[in-house]
Coordinates of N, CA, C and O in Angstrom, one line a residue:
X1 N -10.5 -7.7 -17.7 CA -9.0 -7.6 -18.1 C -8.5 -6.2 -18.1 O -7.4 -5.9 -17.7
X2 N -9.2 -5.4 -18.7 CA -8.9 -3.6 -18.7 C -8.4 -3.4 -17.5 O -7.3 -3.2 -17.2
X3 N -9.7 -3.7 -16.6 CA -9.8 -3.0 -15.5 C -8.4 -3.5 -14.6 O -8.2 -2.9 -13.5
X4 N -7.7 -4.5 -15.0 CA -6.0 -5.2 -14.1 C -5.1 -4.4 -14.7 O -4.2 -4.1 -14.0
X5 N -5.0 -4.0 -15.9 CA -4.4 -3.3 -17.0 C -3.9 -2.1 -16.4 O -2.9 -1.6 -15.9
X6 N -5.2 -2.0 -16.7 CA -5.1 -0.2 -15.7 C -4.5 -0.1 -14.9 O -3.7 0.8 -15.0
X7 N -4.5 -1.0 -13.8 CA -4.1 -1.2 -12.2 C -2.4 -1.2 -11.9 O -1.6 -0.8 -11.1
X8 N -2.2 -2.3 -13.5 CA -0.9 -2.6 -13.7 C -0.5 -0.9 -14.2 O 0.3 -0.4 -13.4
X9 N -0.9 -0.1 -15.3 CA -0.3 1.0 -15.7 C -0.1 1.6 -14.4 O 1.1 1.8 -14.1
X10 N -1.1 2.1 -13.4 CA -1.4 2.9 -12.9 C 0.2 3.1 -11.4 O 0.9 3.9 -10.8
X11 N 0.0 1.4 -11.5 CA 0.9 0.9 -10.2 C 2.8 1.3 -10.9 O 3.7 1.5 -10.1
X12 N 2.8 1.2 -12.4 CA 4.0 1.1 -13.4 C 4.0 3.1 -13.1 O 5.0 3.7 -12.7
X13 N 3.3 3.5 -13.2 CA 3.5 5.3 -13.4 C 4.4 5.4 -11.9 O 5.6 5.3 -11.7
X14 N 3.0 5.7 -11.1 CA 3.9 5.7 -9.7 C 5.2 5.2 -9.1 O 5.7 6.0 -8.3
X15 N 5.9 4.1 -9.4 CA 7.1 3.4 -9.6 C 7.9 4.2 -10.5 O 8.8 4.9 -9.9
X16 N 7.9 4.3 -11.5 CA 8.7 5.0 -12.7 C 9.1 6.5 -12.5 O 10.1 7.1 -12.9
X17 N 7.9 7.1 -11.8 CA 8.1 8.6 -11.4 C 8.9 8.7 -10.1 O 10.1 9.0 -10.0
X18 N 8.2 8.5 -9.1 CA 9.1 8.1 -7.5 C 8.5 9.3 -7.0 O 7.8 9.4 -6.0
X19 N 8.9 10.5 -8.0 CA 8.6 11.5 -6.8 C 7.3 12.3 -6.4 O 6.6 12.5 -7.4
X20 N 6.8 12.7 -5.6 CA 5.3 13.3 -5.8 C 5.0 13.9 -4.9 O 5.6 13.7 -3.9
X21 N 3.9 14.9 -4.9 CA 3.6 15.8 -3.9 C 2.7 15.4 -2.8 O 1.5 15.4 -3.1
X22 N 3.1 15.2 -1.8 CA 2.3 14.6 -0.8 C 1.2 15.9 -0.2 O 1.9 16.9 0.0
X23 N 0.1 15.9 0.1 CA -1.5 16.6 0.1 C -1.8 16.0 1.4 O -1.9 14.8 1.7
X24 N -2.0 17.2 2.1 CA -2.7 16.9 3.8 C -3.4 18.0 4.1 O -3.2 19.1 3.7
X25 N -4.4 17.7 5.0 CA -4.7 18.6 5.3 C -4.3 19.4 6.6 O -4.6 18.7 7.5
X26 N -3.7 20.4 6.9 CA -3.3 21.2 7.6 C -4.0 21.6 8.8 O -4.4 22.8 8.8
X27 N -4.1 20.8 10.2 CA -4.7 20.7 10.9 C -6.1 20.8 11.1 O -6.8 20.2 10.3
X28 N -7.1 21.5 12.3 CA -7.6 22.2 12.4 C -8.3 22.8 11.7 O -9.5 22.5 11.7
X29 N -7.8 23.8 10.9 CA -8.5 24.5 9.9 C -8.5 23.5 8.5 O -9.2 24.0 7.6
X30 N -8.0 22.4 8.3 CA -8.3 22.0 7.1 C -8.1 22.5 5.7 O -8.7 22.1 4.7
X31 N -7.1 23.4 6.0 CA -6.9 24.0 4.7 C -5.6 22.7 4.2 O -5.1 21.8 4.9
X32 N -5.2 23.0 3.0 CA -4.9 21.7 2.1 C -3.4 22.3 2.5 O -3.2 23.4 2.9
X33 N -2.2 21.3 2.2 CA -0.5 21.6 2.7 C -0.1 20.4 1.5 O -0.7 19.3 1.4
X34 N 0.8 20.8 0.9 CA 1.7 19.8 -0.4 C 3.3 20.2 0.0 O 3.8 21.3 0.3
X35 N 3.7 19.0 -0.1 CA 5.3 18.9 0.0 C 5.8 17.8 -0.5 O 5.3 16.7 -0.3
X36 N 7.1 18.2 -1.5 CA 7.8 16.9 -2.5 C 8.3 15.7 -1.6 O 9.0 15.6 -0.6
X37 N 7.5 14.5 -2.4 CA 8.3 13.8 -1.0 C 8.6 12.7 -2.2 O 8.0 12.7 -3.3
X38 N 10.0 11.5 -1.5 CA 9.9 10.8 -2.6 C 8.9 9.2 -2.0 O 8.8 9.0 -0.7
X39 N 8.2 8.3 -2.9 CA 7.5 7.6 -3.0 C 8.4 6.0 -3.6 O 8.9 5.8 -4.7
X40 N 8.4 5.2 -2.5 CA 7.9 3.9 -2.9 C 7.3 2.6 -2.6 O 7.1 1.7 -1.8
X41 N 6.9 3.1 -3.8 CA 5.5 2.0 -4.3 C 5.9 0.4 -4.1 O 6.8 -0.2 -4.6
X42 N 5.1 -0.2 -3.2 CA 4.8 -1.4 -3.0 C 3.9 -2.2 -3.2 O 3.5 -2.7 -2.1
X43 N 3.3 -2.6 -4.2 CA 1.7 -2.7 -4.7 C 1.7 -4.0 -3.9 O 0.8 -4.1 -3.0
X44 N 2.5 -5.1 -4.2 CA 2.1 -6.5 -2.9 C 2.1 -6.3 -1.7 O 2.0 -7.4 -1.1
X45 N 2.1 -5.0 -0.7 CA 1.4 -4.8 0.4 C 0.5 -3.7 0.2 O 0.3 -2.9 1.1
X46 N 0.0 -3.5 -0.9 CA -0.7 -2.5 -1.2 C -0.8 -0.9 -0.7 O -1.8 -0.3 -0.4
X47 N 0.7 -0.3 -0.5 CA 0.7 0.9 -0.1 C 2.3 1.5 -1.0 O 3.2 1.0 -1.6
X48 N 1.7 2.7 -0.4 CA 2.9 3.1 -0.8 C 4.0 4.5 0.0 O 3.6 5.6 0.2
X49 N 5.0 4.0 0.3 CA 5.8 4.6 1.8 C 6.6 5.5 1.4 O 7.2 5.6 0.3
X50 N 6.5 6.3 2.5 CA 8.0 7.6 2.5 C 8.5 7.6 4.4 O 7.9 7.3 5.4
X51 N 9.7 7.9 4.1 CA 10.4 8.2 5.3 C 9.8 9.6 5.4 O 9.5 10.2 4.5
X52 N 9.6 10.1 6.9 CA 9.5 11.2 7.3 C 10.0 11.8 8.7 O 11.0 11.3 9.1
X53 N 9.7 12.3 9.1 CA 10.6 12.8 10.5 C 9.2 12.9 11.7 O 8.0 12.8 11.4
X54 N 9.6 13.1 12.8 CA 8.2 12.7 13.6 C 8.7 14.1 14.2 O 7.8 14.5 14.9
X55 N 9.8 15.0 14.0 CA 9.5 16.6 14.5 C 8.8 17.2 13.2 O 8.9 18.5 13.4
X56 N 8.1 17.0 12.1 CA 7.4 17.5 11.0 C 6.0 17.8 10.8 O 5.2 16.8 11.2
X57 N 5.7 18.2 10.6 CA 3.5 18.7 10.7 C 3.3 17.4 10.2 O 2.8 16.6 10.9
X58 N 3.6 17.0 9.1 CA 3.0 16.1 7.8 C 2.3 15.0 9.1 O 1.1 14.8 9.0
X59 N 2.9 14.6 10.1 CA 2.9 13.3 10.8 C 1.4 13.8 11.8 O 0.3 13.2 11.9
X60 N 1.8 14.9 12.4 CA 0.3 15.7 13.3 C -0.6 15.7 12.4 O -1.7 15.6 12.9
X61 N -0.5 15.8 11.2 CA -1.8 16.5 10.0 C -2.2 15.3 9.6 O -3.3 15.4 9.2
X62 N -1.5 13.8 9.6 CA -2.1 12.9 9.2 C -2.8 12.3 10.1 O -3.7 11.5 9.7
X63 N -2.4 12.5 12.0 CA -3.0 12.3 12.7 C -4.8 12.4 12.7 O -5.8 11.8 12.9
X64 N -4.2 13.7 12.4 CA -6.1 14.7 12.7 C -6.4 13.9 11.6 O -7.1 12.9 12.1
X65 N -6.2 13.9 10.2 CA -7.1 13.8 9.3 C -6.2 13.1 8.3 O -5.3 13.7 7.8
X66 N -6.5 11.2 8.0 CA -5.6 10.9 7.3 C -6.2 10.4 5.7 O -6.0 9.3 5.2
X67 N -6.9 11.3 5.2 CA -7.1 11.2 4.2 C -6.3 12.1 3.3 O -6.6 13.3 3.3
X68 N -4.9 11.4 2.1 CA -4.1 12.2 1.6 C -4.6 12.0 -0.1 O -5.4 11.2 -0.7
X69 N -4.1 12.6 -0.4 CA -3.6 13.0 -1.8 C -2.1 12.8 -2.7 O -1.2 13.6 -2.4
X70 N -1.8 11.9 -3.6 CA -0.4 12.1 -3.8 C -0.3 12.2 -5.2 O -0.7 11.4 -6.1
X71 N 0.3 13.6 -5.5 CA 0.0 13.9 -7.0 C 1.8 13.5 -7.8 O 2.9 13.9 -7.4
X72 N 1.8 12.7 -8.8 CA 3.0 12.1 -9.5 C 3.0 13.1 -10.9 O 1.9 13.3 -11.4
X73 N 4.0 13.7 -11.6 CA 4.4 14.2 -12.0 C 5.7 14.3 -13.5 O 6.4 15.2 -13.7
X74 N 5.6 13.3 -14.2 CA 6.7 13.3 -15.4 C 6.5 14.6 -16.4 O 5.6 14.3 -17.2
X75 N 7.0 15.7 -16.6 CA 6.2 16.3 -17.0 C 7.2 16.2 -18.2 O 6.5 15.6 -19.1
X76 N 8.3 16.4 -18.8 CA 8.9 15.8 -19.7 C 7.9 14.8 -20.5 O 7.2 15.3 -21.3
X77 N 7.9 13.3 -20.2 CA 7.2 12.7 -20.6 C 6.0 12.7 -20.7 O 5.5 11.8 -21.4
X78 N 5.2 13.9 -20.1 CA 3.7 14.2 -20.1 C 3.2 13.0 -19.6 O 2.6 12.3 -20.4
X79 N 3.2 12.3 -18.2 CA 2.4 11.3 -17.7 C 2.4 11.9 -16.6 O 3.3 12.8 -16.2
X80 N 1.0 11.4 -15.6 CA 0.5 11.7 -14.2 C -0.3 11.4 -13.7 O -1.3 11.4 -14.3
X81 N -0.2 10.8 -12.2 CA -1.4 10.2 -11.6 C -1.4 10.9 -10.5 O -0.4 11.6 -10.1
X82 N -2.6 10.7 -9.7 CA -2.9 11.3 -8.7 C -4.1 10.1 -7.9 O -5.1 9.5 -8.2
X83 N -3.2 10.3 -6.5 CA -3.5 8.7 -5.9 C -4.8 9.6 -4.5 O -4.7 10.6 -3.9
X84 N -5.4 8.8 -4.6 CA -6.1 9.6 -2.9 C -6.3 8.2 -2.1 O -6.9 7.2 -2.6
X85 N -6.0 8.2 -1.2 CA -5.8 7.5 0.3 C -5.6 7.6 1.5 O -4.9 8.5 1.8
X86 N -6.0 6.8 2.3 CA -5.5 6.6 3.8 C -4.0 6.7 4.1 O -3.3 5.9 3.5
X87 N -3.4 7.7 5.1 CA -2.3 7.7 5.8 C -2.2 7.0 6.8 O -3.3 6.8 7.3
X88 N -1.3 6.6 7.5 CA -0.7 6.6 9.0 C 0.7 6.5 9.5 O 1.4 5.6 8.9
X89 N 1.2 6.8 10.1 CA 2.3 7.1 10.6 C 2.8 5.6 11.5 O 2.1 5.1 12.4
X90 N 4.2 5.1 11.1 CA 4.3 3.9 11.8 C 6.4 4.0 11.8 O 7.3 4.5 11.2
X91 N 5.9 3.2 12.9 CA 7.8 3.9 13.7 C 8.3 1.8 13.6 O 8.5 1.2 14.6
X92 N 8.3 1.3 12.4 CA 9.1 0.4 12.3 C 10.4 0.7 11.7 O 10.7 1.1 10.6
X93 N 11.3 0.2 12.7 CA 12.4 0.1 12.2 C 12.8 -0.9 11.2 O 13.7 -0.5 10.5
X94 N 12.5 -1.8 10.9 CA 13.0 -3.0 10.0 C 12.3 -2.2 8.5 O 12.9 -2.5 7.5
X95 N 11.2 -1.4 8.4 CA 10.8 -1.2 6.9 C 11.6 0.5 7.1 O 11.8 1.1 6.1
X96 N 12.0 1.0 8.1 CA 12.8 2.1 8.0 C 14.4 1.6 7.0 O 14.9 2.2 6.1
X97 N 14.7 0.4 7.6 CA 15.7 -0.3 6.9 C 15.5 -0.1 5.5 O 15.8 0.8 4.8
X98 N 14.8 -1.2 5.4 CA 13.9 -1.3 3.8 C 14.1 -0.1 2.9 O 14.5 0.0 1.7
X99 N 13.8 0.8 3.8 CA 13.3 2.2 2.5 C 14.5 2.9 2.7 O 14.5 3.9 1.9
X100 N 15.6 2.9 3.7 CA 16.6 3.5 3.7 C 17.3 3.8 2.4 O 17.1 2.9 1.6
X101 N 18.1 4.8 2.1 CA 18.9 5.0 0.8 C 19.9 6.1 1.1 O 20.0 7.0 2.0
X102 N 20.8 5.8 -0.3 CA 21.7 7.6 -0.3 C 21.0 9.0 0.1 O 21.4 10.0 0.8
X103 N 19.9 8.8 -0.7 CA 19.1 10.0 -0.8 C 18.7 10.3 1.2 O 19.4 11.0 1.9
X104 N 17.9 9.6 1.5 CA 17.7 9.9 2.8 C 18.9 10.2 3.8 O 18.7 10.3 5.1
X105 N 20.1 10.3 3.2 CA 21.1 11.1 4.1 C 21.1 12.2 4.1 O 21.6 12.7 5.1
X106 N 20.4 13.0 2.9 CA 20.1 14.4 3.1 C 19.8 15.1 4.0 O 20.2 16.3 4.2
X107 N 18.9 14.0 4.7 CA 17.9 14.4 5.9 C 18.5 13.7 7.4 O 18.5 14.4 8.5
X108 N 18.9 12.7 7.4 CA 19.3 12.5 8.6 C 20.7 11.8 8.4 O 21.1 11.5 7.2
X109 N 21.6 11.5 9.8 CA 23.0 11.1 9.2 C 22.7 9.4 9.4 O 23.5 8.7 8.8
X110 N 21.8 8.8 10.0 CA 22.1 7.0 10.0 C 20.2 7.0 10.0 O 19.3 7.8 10.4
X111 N 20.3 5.1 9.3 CA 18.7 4.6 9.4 C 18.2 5.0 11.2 O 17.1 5.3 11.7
X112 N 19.5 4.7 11.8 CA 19.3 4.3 13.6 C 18.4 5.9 14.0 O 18.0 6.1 15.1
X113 N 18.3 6.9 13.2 CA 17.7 8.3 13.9 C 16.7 8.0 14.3 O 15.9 7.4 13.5
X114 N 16.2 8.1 15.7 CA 15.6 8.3 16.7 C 13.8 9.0 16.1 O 12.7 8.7 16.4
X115 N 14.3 9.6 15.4 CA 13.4 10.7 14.4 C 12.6 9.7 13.3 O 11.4 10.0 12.9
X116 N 13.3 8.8 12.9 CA 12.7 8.7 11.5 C 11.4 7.7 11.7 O 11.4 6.8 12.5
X117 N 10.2 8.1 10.7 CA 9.4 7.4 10.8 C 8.7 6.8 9.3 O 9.0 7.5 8.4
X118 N 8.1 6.1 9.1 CA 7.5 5.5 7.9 C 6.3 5.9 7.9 O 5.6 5.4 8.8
X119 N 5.7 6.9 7.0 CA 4.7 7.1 6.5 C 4.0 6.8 5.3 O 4.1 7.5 4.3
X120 N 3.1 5.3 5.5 CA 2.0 4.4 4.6 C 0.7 5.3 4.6 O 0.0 5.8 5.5
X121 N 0.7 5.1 3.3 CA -0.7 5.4 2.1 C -0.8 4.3 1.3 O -0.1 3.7 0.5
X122 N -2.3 3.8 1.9 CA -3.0 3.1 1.3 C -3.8 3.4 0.2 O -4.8 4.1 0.6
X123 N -3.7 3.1 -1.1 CA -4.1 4.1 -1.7 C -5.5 3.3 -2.6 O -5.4 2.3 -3.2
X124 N -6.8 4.2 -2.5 CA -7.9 3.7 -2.5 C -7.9 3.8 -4.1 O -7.8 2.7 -4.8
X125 N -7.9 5.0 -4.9 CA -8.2 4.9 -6.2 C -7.2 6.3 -6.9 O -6.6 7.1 -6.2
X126 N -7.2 6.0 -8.5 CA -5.9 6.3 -8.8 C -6.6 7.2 -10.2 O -7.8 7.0 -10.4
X127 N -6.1 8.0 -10.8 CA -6.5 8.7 -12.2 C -4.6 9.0 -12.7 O -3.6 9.6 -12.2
X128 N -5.0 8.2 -13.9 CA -3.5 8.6 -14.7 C -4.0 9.3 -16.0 O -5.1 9.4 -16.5
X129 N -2.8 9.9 -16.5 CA -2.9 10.3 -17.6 C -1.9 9.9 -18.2 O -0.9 10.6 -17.9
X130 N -1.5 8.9 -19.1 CA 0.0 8.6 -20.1 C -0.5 8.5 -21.7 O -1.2 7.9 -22.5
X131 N 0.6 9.6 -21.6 CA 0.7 10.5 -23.3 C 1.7 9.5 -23.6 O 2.4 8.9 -22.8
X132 N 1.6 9.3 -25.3 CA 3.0 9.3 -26.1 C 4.4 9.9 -26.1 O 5.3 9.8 -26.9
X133 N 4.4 10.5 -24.9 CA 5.5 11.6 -25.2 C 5.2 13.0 -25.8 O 4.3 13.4 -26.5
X134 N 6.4 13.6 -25.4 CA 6.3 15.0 -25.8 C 6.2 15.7 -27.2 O 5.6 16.7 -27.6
X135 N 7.5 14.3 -28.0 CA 7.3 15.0 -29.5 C 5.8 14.4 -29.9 O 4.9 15.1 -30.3
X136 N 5.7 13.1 -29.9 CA 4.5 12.8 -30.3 C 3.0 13.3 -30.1 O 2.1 13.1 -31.0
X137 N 2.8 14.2 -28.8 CA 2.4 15.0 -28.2 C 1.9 16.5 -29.1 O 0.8 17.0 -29.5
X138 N 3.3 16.9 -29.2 CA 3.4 18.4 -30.0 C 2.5 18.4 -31.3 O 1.6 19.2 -31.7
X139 N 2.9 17.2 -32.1 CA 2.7 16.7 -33.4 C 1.5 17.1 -33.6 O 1.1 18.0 -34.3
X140 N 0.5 16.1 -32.5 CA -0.7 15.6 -32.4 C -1.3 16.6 -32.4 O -2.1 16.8 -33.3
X141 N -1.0 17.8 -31.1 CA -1.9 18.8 -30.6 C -1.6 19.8 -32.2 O -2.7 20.0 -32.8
X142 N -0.8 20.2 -32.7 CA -0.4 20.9 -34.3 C -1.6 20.6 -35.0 O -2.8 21.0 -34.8
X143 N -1.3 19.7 -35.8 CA -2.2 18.5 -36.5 C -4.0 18.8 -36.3 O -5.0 19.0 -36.9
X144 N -3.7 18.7 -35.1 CA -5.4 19.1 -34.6 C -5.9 20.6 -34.3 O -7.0 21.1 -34.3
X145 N -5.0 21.1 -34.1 CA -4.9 22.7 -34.4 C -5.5 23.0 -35.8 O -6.7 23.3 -36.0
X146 N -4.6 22.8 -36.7 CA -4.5 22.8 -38.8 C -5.9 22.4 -38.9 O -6.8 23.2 -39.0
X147 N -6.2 20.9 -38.7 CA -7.6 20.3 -38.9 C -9.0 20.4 -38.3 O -10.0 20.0 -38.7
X148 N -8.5 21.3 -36.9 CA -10.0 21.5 -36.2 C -10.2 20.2 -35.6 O -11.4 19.9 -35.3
X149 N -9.4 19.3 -35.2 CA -10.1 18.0 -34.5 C -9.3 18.4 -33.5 O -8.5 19.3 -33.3
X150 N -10.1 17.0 -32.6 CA -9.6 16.9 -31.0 C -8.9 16.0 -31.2 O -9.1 15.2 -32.0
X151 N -7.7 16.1 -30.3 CA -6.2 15.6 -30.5 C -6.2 13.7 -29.9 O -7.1 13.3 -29.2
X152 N -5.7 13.3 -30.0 CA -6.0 12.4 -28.8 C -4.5 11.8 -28.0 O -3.7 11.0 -28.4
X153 N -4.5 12.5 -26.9 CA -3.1 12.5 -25.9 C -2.7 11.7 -25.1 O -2.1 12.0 -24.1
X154 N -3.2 10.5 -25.5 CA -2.8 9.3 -25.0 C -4.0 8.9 -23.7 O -5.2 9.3 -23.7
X155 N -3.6 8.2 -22.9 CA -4.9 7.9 -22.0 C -5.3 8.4 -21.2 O -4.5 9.3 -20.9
X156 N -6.3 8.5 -20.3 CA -6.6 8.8 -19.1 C -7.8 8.1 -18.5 O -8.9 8.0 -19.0
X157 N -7.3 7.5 -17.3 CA -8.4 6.2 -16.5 C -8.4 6.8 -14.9 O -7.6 7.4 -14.2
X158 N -9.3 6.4 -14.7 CA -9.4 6.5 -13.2 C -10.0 4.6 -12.9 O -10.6 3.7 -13.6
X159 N -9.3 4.6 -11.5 CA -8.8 2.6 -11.5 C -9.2 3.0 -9.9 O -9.0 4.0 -9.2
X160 N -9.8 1.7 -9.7 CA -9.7 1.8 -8.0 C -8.4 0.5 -7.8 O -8.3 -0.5 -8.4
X161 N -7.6 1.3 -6.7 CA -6.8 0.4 -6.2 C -6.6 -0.6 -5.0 O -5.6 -1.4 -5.0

């Protein structure tokens, strides 16, 4: 039963945050490349999508090597996960639909761009960390400062997904 729990927190973080740093490795040389990208989470097809552009590295780098990284970020509320999985790059238009929004006018002027592509992460396994929050947070780490004990900052699991 934990172990669904978790699955459910882990799947609830990612959702709640949206946005996160997408982790590729950068051709060739393999050295690591991060860029903000926004994230939604679809846990009943078990991945989780961003729009991207097919003139962008992200889409070649997942080619070479599609094992990513997607690090999530509340840092106000002190929560964070970090997802590692399979990428691939897929040019449907009907889930281009889907994930279209305001925000993605930033980047292009209609869903119909020529350009746009859906990039899925299947995401194998997950490590959260969700605190109480910040004041609750401050209190705790004080408290255990004064006392010499170790604080306790709410959870941290690692879940396969």
């Amino acid at each position: 039963m934990t172990h669904h729990t978790d699955q459910d927190r882990a799947w609830t973080l990612i959702h709640d945050i949206g946005l996160c740093m997408l982790v590729t490795h950068n051709g060739s040389s393999d050295e690591l490349r991060s860029r903000p990208m926004s994230a939604h989470a679809a846990r009943d097809e078990d991945a989780i999508y961003f729009l991207t552009d097919a003139r962008d590295h992200k889409d070649d780098e997942v080619e070479i090597n599609d094992n990513v990284c997607l690090t999530f970020a509340d840092n106000g509320g002190y929560r964070y996960v970090s997802v590692t999985g399979t990428a691939n790059i897929l040019d449907d238009r009907r889930k281009i639909g889907e994930l279209w929004s305001t925000a993605a006018r930033a980047f292009w002027e209609s869903k119909d761009d020529p350009n746009i592509r859906v990039l899925r992460v299947r995401p194998a396994m997950a490590e959260f960390w969700d605190s109480p929050g910040k004041i609750v947070t401050t209190v705790k780490m004080a408290a255990a400062a004064i006392t010499g004990s170790k604080p306790n900052l709410g959870d941290n699991r690692k879940v396969m997904l």
